Amino acid sequence: MLLRLSLIVLAFTGLASAINNGLGLTPQMGWNSWNYYACDINETVIMNTALAMSKNGMAAAGYKYVNIDDCWALERASNGTVIPDPKAFPNGIKYVADYIHSLGLLIGIYTDAGLYTCQKRPGSYGFEEIDAITYAEWGIDYLKEDWCYSFLENPQERYQIMSNSLNATGRQIFFSLCDWGTDNPWTFGGAIANSWRTTPDIKDNWDSMMANLMAQASISSYSGVGGWNDPDMLEVGNGGMTNTEYISHFSLWSILNAPLIAGNNLIDIDQETLSILTATEVIAVNQDPLGVQGALVKSYNGGLQQIWAKPMADGSRAVVLFNTDTNPATITLNWADIWVAPVTQQLVVRDLWQQSNLGTFATTFVSEVIPPHGCVMLKLTPATN
Ligand SMILES: *[C@@H]1O[C@H](CO)[C@@H](O)[C@H](O)[C@H]1NC(C)=O
Ligand SMILES: *[C@@H]1O[C@H](CO)[C@@H](O)[C@H](O)[C@H]1NC(C)=O
Ligand SMILES: *[C@@H]1O[C@H](CO)[C@@H](O)[C@H](O)[C@H]1NC(C)=O
């Protein structure tokens, strides 16, 4: 009887645990206006960014969503329809959507579950249905819904309303809920959304990036195909960290199966930033179809050196050896740390940033000296005889 009951419970949570809109089979990739432009957006900058993304190698590397964040909306018409700011978007949003689609890309937009957005533009509270219909009419493919001015609402209940409203439009719209971790959205997000923010906003500095990273260590099991933990967008290229730190940021977001949403200026991007954002073998770890989020599997020296690892669909393991210290360090990886049995087997070790094999090793791999705040990202594959 007990057994049968638990089977029923399992079957029920299984059904209830996926948004089922066919999206988010791998973590979303794209760009969002907030981290670089904040409120200073308009159709020109959004369309030029989309054009840049389509041509500079990012689209080819998998980036598809061009996401407009806060400040596009002005007010509501008397019938409740949301009106875009005519100064910033004189031709409306559908015009921008059509252009982005003509480039082979997809468009995202932003709203808020409360009365107002964080920048005091109209929120979707009580207008979820009409807003979802409007977005679908414009050809929107992605919605980020924020949590400002939401008062004492229950996020699970509030976001469910928008989730249902999006579904009712019949248009496939990726749903990114953004309650900054309020009420542990990883426990309910999968039934409602394709991703859920797990932390406060990222800032373009090392401490903020590290805080958001470490908040993921205990929740990796909640993420998977169709719904992803979201430690917030990328800061790569925005200038507040060194390139060594940005490479660590990008490596770790990749192994965490985090959304890869660039947040920098793509119209005027330097070559080094572009090469970080388009590192093919690193992105392949993020986009692996097995969809198991990387976990912190070992720490040395009180966490100064860390090993993050995830299993890949082909049976290999992806690994980030991360030196958070302000001194250089080598890091030793034991096969036992990454659950590859038997622990004596020969593994081919490939460096994913250098895109080259480092050799075949048994039992243990010792990294080169890793600079302060740097990392080495590897793929380990059983050697075939
Ligand atoms: C709406 O939800 C149903 C039930 O989960 C699902 O089968 C369908 O694909 C969803 N439609 C859209 C457009 O998301
Ligand atoms: C559009 O936004 C960009 C980026 O903030 C700004 O440089 C540009 O002057 C704006 N254009 C107009 C017409 O407002
Ligand atoms: C609501 O009003 C706006 C602005 O006047 C108009 O563009 C829109 O078509 C109206 N929507 C409906 C459903 O009547």
Coordinates of C-alpha atoms and ligand atoms in Angstrom, one line a residue:
M1 CA 0.0 0.0 0.0
L2 CA 2.8 2.4 1.0
L3 CA 4.7 1.4 -2.1
R4 CA 1.7 2.0 -4.4
L5 CA 1.1 5.4 -2.8
S6 CA 4.6 6.5 -3.4
L7 CA 4.4 5.3 -7.0
I8 CA 1.3 7.4 -7.5
V9 CA 3.0 10.4 -5.9
L10 CA 6.0 9.9 -8.2
A11 CA 3.8 9.7 -11.3
F12 CA 2.0 12.8 -10.3
T13 CA 5.1 14.9 -9.6
G14 CA 6.5 13.5 -12.9
L15 CA 3.5 14.9 -14.8
A16 CA 3.5 18.2 -12.9
S17 CA 7.2 18.8 -13.1
A18 CA 7.5 20.0 -16.7
I19 CA 6.2 23.1 -18.4
N20 CA 5.9 21.0 -21.6
N21 CA 6.2 23.8 -24.1
G22 CA 8.9 21.9 -26.1
L23 CA 11.5 24.6 -25.3
G24 CA 14.6 24.7 -23.2
L25 CA 15.8 21.2 -24.2
T26 CA 19.3 22.7 -23.7
P27 CA 20.0 25.9 -21.8
Q28 CA 19.0 29.1 -23.7
M29 CA 21.6 31.1 -25.5
G30 CA 21.3 34.7 -26.5
W31 CA 21.9 38.3 -25.5
N32 CA 20.0 40.7 -23.2
S33 CA 20.2 44.5 -23.1
W34 CA 20.3 45.1 -19.3
N35 CA 23.9 44.5 -18.2
Y36 CA 25.4 46.9 -20.7
Y37 CA 22.6 49.4 -21.7
A38 CA 20.3 49.3 -18.7
C39 CA 17.4 51.6 -19.5
D40 CA 19.1 53.3 -22.5
I41 CA 17.6 51.1 -25.2
N42 CA 15.8 51.8 -28.5
E43 CA 15.0 49.9 -31.7
T44 CA 18.3 51.0 -33.3
V45 CA 20.5 49.5 -30.6
I46 CA 18.4 46.3 -30.4
M47 CA 18.3 45.8 -34.2
N48 CA 22.0 46.6 -34.6
T49 CA 22.9 44.1 -31.8
A50 CA 20.8 41.4 -33.6
L51 CA 22.6 42.1 -36.8
A52 CA 26.0 41.9 -35.1
M53 CA 25.1 38.6 -33.4
S54 CA 23.9 37.2 -36.7
K55 CA 27.3 38.0 -38.4
N56 CA 30.0 37.8 -35.8
G57 CA 30.1 34.1 -35.2
M58 CA 27.8 34.1 -32.2
A59 CA 24.7 32.9 -34.0
A60 CA 26.8 30.2 -35.6
A61 CA 28.0 29.2 -32.1
G62 CA 24.4 28.8 -30.9
Y63 CA 23.2 32.2 -29.6
K64 CA 19.6 32.8 -30.9
Y65 CA 17.6 35.0 -28.5
V66 CA 17.9 38.8 -28.7
N67 CA 16.2 39.9 -25.5
I68 CA 14.9 43.4 -24.7
D69 CA 15.0 44.0 -20.9
D70 CA 13.3 46.7 -18.9
C71 CA 12.2 50.1 -20.3
W72 CA 10.5 49.2 -23.5
A73 CA 7.0 49.7 -22.2
L74 CA 5.4 53.1 -21.5
E75 CA 1.8 52.7 -20.2
R76 CA -1.4 50.8 -20.7
A77 CA -4.2 51.8 -23.1
S78 CA -7.6 52.1 -21.6
N79 CA -8.4 48.6 -22.8
G80 CA -5.4 47.3 -20.9
T81 CA -3.1 46.7 -23.8
V82 CA 0.5 47.6 -23.0
I83 CA 2.0 50.4 -25.2
P84 CA 5.7 50.5 -26.1
D85 CA 7.6 53.7 -25.5
P86 CA 7.2 55.6 -28.8
K87 CA 10.4 57.5 -28.4
A88 CA 12.5 54.3 -28.0
F89 CA 10.4 52.0 -30.3
P90 CA 8.6 54.4 -32.8
N91 CA 7.7 51.5 -35.0
G92 CA 6.5 49.2 -32.3
I93 CA 7.8 45.9 -31.1
K94 CA 6.4 43.7 -34.0
Y95 CA 8.6 45.7 -36.4
V96 CA 11.7 44.8 -34.3
A97 CA 10.5 41.2 -34.0
D98 CA 10.1 40.9 -37.8
Y99 CA 13.6 42.2 -38.4
I100 CA 15.1 39.8 -35.8
H101 CA 13.2 36.9 -37.3
S102 CA 14.5 37.9 -40.8
L103 CA 18.0 37.4 -39.5
G104 CA 17.1 33.9 -38.4
L105 CA 17.1 34.8 -34.7
L106 CA 14.5 34.9 -32.0
I107 CA 13.2 37.8 -29.9
G108 CA 12.7 38.1 -26.2
I109 CA 10.9 40.7 -24.1
Y110 CA 10.6 41.6 -20.4
T111 CA 7.9 42.2 -17.9
D112 CA 7.3 42.0 -14.2
A113 CA 5.0 39.9 -12.0
G114 CA 4.2 42.9 -9.9
L115 CA 2.3 46.2 -10.5
Y116 CA 5.4 47.9 -12.0
T117 CA 8.7 46.8 -13.5
C118 CA 11.8 47.6 -11.6
Q119 CA 12.1 50.8 -13.6
K120 CA 8.5 51.7 -12.8
R121 CA 7.1 50.8 -16.2
P122 CA 3.8 48.8 -16.4
G123 CA 4.0 45.4 -14.7
S124 CA 1.8 42.4 -15.7
Y125 CA 0.0 42.0 -12.4
G126 CA -3.6 41.3 -13.3
F127 CA -2.8 41.7 -17.0
E128 CA -1.1 38.4 -17.6
E129 CA -3.6 37.1 -20.1
I130 CA -3.8 40.3 -22.2
D131 CA 0.0 40.7 -22.2
A132 CA 0.6 37.1 -23.2
I133 CA -1.8 37.6 -26.2
T134 CA -0.1 40.9 -27.1
Y135 CA 3.4 39.2 -27.0
A136 CA 2.2 36.4 -29.2
E137 CA 0.7 38.8 -31.7
W138 CA 4.0 40.6 -31.9
G139 CA 5.8 37.3 -32.5
I140 CA 7.7 37.2 -29.2
D141 CA 9.6 34.0 -28.6
Y142 CA 10.9 34.5 -25.0
L143 CA 9.6 36.2 -21.9
K144 CA 11.6 37.2 -18.8
E145 CA 9.3 38.1 -15.9
D146 CA 10.9 40.1 -13.0
W147 CA 9.7 40.4 -9.4
C148 CA 9.7 44.1 -8.5
Y149 CA 6.6 45.6 -6.8
S150 CA 5.2 42.2 -6.2
F151 CA 4.5 42.9 -2.5
L152 CA 3.6 39.7 -0.6
E153 CA 2.6 37.6 -3.5
N154 CA 3.4 33.9 -3.6
P155 CA 5.8 33.6 -6.6
Q156 CA 4.7 30.1 -7.5
E157 CA 1.1 31.2 -7.8
R158 CA 1.8 34.5 -9.5
Y159 CA 4.2 33.0 -12.1
Q160 CA 1.8 30.1 -12.7
I161 CA -0.7 32.7 -14.1
M162 CA 1.7 34.0 -16.7
S163 CA 2.8 30.4 -17.5
N164 CA -0.8 29.4 -18.2
S165 CA -1.4 32.6 -20.2
L166 CA 1.6 32.0 -22.4
N167 CA 0.5 28.5 -23.0
A168 CA -3.1 29.6 -23.8
T169 CA -1.7 31.7 -26.7
G170 CA -0.7 28.5 -28.5
R171 CA 2.7 30.2 -29.4
Q172 CA 5.8 28.5 -28.1
I173 CA 7.3 31.2 -25.8
F174 CA 10.3 30.4 -23.6
F175 CA 9.5 31.4 -20.0
S176 CA 12.3 32.7 -17.9
L177 CA 11.1 33.5 -14.4
C178 CA 13.1 35.9 -12.4
D179 CA 12.2 36.1 -8.7
W180 CA 15.9 36.3 -7.6
G181 CA 15.6 33.0 -5.7
T182 CA 12.6 34.0 -3.5
D183 CA 10.9 30.9 -2.1
N184 CA 13.5 28.6 -3.7
P185 CA 12.1 28.6 -7.2
W186 CA 14.2 25.6 -8.1
T187 CA 11.7 23.5 -6.2
F188 CA 8.7 24.7 -8.2
G189 CA 10.1 26.4 -11.3
G190 CA 10.2 23.3 -13.5
A191 CA 6.4 23.0 -13.6
I192 CA 6.0 26.6 -14.7
A193 CA 9.0 27.9 -16.5
N194 CA 12.0 27.0 -18.7
S195 CA 14.5 28.7 -16.3
W196 CA 14.3 30.4 -12.9
R197 CA 16.7 32.9 -11.4
T198 CA 18.4 31.5 -8.3
T199 CA 20.2 34.6 -7.0
P200 CA 20.1 38.4 -6.8
D201 CA 21.3 40.3 -9.9
I202 CA 24.9 39.6 -11.0
K203 CA 27.3 42.6 -11.1
D204 CA 30.3 43.0 -13.2
N205 CA 32.8 42.1 -10.5
W206 CA 34.6 39.0 -9.2
D207 CA 32.8 38.9 -5.8
S208 CA 29.3 39.1 -7.3
M209 CA 30.2 36.4 -9.9
M210 CA 31.6 34.1 -7.1
A211 CA 28.5 34.7 -4.8
N212 CA 26.2 33.6 -7.6
L213 CA 28.4 30.7 -8.5
M214 CA 28.6 29.3 -4.9
A215 CA 24.8 29.6 -4.5
Q216 CA 24.5 26.9 -7.3
A217 CA 26.6 24.3 -5.4
S218 CA 23.7 22.9 -3.4
I219 CA 20.9 23.0 -6.1
S220 CA 22.4 21.3 -9.1
S221 CA 20.0 18.4 -9.0
Y222 CA 16.9 20.6 -9.6
S223 CA 18.0 21.6 -13.1
G224 CA 17.5 19.5 -16.2
V225 CA 16.1 19.1 -19.8
G226 CA 13.3 21.7 -20.1
G227 CA 14.1 23.8 -17.0
W228 CA 17.3 25.3 -15.8
N229 CA 18.8 27.0 -12.8
D230 CA 19.7 30.6 -13.7
P231 CA 22.5 32.3 -11.8
D232 CA 21.9 35.4 -14.0
M233 CA 23.3 36.7 -17.3
L234 CA 26.9 36.9 -18.4
E235 CA 29.2 39.9 -17.7
V236 CA 31.9 38.7 -20.2
G237 CA 33.3 41.8 -22.0
N238 CA 31.8 44.5 -19.7
G239 CA 35.2 45.4 -18.3
G240 CA 34.8 44.9 -14.5
M241 CA 36.8 41.6 -14.5
T242 CA 40.0 40.5 -16.2
N243 CA 39.8 38.2 -19.2
T244 CA 41.2 35.4 -17.0
E245 CA 38.2 36.0 -14.7
Y246 CA 35.8 36.1 -17.6
I247 CA 37.1 32.8 -18.9
S248 CA 36.4 31.3 -15.5
H249 CA 32.9 32.9 -15.4
F250 CA 32.1 31.5 -18.9
S251 CA 33.6 28.1 -18.1
L252 CA 31.6 27.8 -14.8
W253 CA 28.3 29.0 -16.3
S254 CA 28.8 26.5 -19.1
I255 CA 29.4 23.5 -16.7
L256 CA 26.5 24.7 -14.6
N257 CA 24.1 24.4 -17.6
A258 CA 23.3 28.1 -16.9
P259 CA 21.6 30.2 -19.6
L260 CA 24.4 31.7 -21.8
I261 CA 22.9 35.1 -22.2
A262 CA 25.6 37.6 -23.1
G263 CA 25.2 41.0 -21.6
N264 CA 27.9 43.1 -23.3
N265 CA 28.1 45.5 -26.2
L266 CA 28.0 43.3 -29.3
I267 CA 28.1 46.2 -31.8
D268 CA 31.5 47.2 -30.7
I269 CA 33.1 43.9 -29.4
D270 CA 36.8 43.1 -29.2
Q271 CA 38.3 39.9 -30.5
E272 CA 39.2 38.5 -27.2
T273 CA 35.7 38.9 -25.8
L274 CA 34.3 37.3 -28.9
S275 CA 36.6 34.4 -28.7
I276 CA 35.5 33.7 -25.1
L277 CA 31.8 33.9 -26.0
T278 CA 32.2 31.6 -29.0
A279 CA 34.5 28.9 -27.5
T280 CA 32.9 26.0 -29.3
E281 CA 34.0 23.1 -27.1
V282 CA 33.1 25.0 -23.9
I283 CA 29.7 25.8 -25.2
A284 CA 29.3 22.1 -26.2
V285 CA 29.5 21.2 -22.5
N286 CA 26.7 23.7 -21.7
Q287 CA 24.5 22.4 -24.6
D288 CA 25.1 18.7 -23.9
P289 CA 21.8 16.9 -24.5
L290 CA 22.0 14.8 -21.3
G291 CA 21.3 18.1 -19.4
V292 CA 22.9 17.1 -16.1
Q293 CA 24.1 20.3 -14.3
G294 CA 27.8 20.3 -13.1
A295 CA 28.4 20.0 -9.4
L296 CA 31.1 21.0 -7.0
V297 CA 32.7 17.6 -6.4
K298 CA 35.9 18.5 -4.5
S299 CA 37.5 21.5 -2.8
Y300 CA 41.1 22.0 -1.6
N301 CA 42.4 24.5 0.9
G302 CA 39.0 25.5 2.3
G303 CA 37.6 26.0 -1.2
L304 CA 40.4 28.1 -2.7
Q305 CA 40.8 25.4 -5.3
Q306 CA 37.6 23.7 -6.6
I307 CA 36.7 20.9 -9.0
W308 CA 33.4 21.2 -10.8
A309 CA 32.3 18.2 -12.9
K310 CA 29.4 17.0 -15.0
P311 CA 28.6 13.8 -16.9
M312 CA 28.1 14.1 -20.6
A313 CA 25.8 12.2 -23.0
D314 CA 28.7 10.4 -24.6
G315 CA 29.9 8.9 -21.3
S316 CA 32.7 11.4 -20.9
R317 CA 33.1 13.9 -18.0
A318 CA 33.5 17.7 -18.3
V319 CA 35.6 19.2 -15.6
V320 CA 36.6 22.7 -14.5
L321 CA 39.7 23.0 -12.3
F322 CA 39.2 26.4 -10.7
N323 CA 41.7 28.4 -8.7
T324 CA 39.8 31.0 -6.8
D325 CA 43.0 32.0 -4.9
T326 CA 45.0 35.2 -5.4
N327 CA 48.1 33.0 -5.8
P328 CA 48.8 30.5 -8.6
A329 CA 48.1 26.9 -7.9
T330 CA 48.1 23.4 -9.5
I331 CA 45.1 21.2 -9.0
T332 CA 45.1 17.5 -8.8
L333 CA 42.1 15.6 -10.3
N334 CA 41.6 12.0 -9.1
W335 CA 39.4 9.9 -11.2
A336 CA 37.6 8.9 -8.0
D337 CA 36.5 12.6 -7.7
I338 CA 34.5 12.4 -10.9
W339 CA 32.9 8.9 -10.4
V340 CA 34.6 7.3 -13.4
A341 CA 34.8 3.6 -12.5
P342 CA 37.1 1.7 -12.5
V343 CA 39.2 4.5 -11.1
T344 CA 42.4 3.0 -12.6
Q345 CA 41.2 3.3 -16.2
Q346 CA 43.0 5.2 -18.9
L347 CA 41.3 8.6 -19.8
V348 CA 42.1 10.9 -22.7
V349 CA 42.3 14.4 -21.2
R350 CA 41.4 17.2 -23.6
D351 CA 41.8 20.9 -22.9
L352 CA 38.6 22.6 -24.1
W353 CA 40.0 26.2 -24.3
Q354 CA 43.2 25.1 -26.1
Q355 CA 41.1 22.5 -28.1
S356 CA 43.9 20.0 -27.8
N357 CA 44.5 16.6 -26.2
L358 CA 46.9 16.7 -23.3
G359 CA 47.5 13.0 -23.3
T360 CA 46.2 9.8 -21.8
F361 CA 46.4 9.4 -18.0
A362 CA 45.5 6.7 -15.4
T363 CA 44.1 7.5 -12.0
T364 CA 45.1 11.1 -11.7
F365 CA 45.7 14.3 -13.7
V366 CA 47.8 17.2 -12.3
S367 CA 47.1 20.6 -14.0
E368 CA 49.6 23.1 -15.1
V369 CA 50.0 26.1 -12.8
I370 CA 46.7 27.9 -12.9
P371 CA 46.9 31.7 -12.5
P372 CA 44.9 33.5 -9.7
H373 CA 41.2 33.4 -10.5
G374 CA 41.9 31.2 -13.5
C375 CA 40.7 27.8 -14.5
V376 CA 41.4 24.8 -16.8
M377 CA 38.5 23.2 -18.5
L378 CA 38.8 19.6 -19.5
K379 CA 36.9 16.7 -21.1
L380 CA 37.9 13.2 -20.0
T381 CA 37.0 10.3 -22.2
P382 CA 37.8 6.6 -21.7
A383 CA 40.6 5.6 -23.9
T384 CA 39.7 3.0 -26.5
N385 CA 42.2 0.3 -27.0
Ligands
LIG1 C1 0.4 23.9 -23.3 O1 0.5 22.9 -22.2 C2 0.2 21.6 -22.7 C3 0.0 20.7 -21.5 O2 1.2 20.7 -20.7 C4 1.3 21.1 -23.6 O3 1.0 19.9 -24.1 C5 1.3 22.1 -24.8 O4 2.4 21.8 -25.6 C6 1.5 23.5 -24.3 N1 1.5 24.5 -25.4 C7 2.3 25.5 -25.5 C8 2.1 26.3 -26.8 O5 3.2 25.8 -24.7
LIG2 C1 19.8 54.4 -29.0 O1 20.4 53.8 -27.9 C2 21.8 53.8 -28.0 C3 22.4 53.0 -26.9 O2 22.0 53.5 -25.6 C4 22.3 55.3 -28.0 O3 23.7 55.3 -28.2 C5 21.6 56.0 -29.2 O4 22.0 57.4 -29.1 C6 20.1 55.9 -29.1 N1 19.5 56.4 -30.3 C7 18.5 57.2 -30.3 C8 18.0 57.7 -31.6 O5 18.0 57.6 -29.2
LIG3 C1 -6.5 48.4 -27.3 O1 -6.1 49.8 -27.5 C2 -4.9 49.9 -28.2 C3 -4.5 51.4 -28.2 O2 -5.6 52.2 -28.5 C4 -5.1 49.4 -29.6 O3 -3.9 49.5 -30.4 C5 -5.5 47.9 -29.5 O4 -5.8 47.4 -30.8 C6 -6.7 47.7 -28.6 N1 -6.8 46.3 -28.4 C7 -8.0 45.7 -28.4 C8 -8.0 44.2 -28.1 O5 -9.0 46.3 -28.7

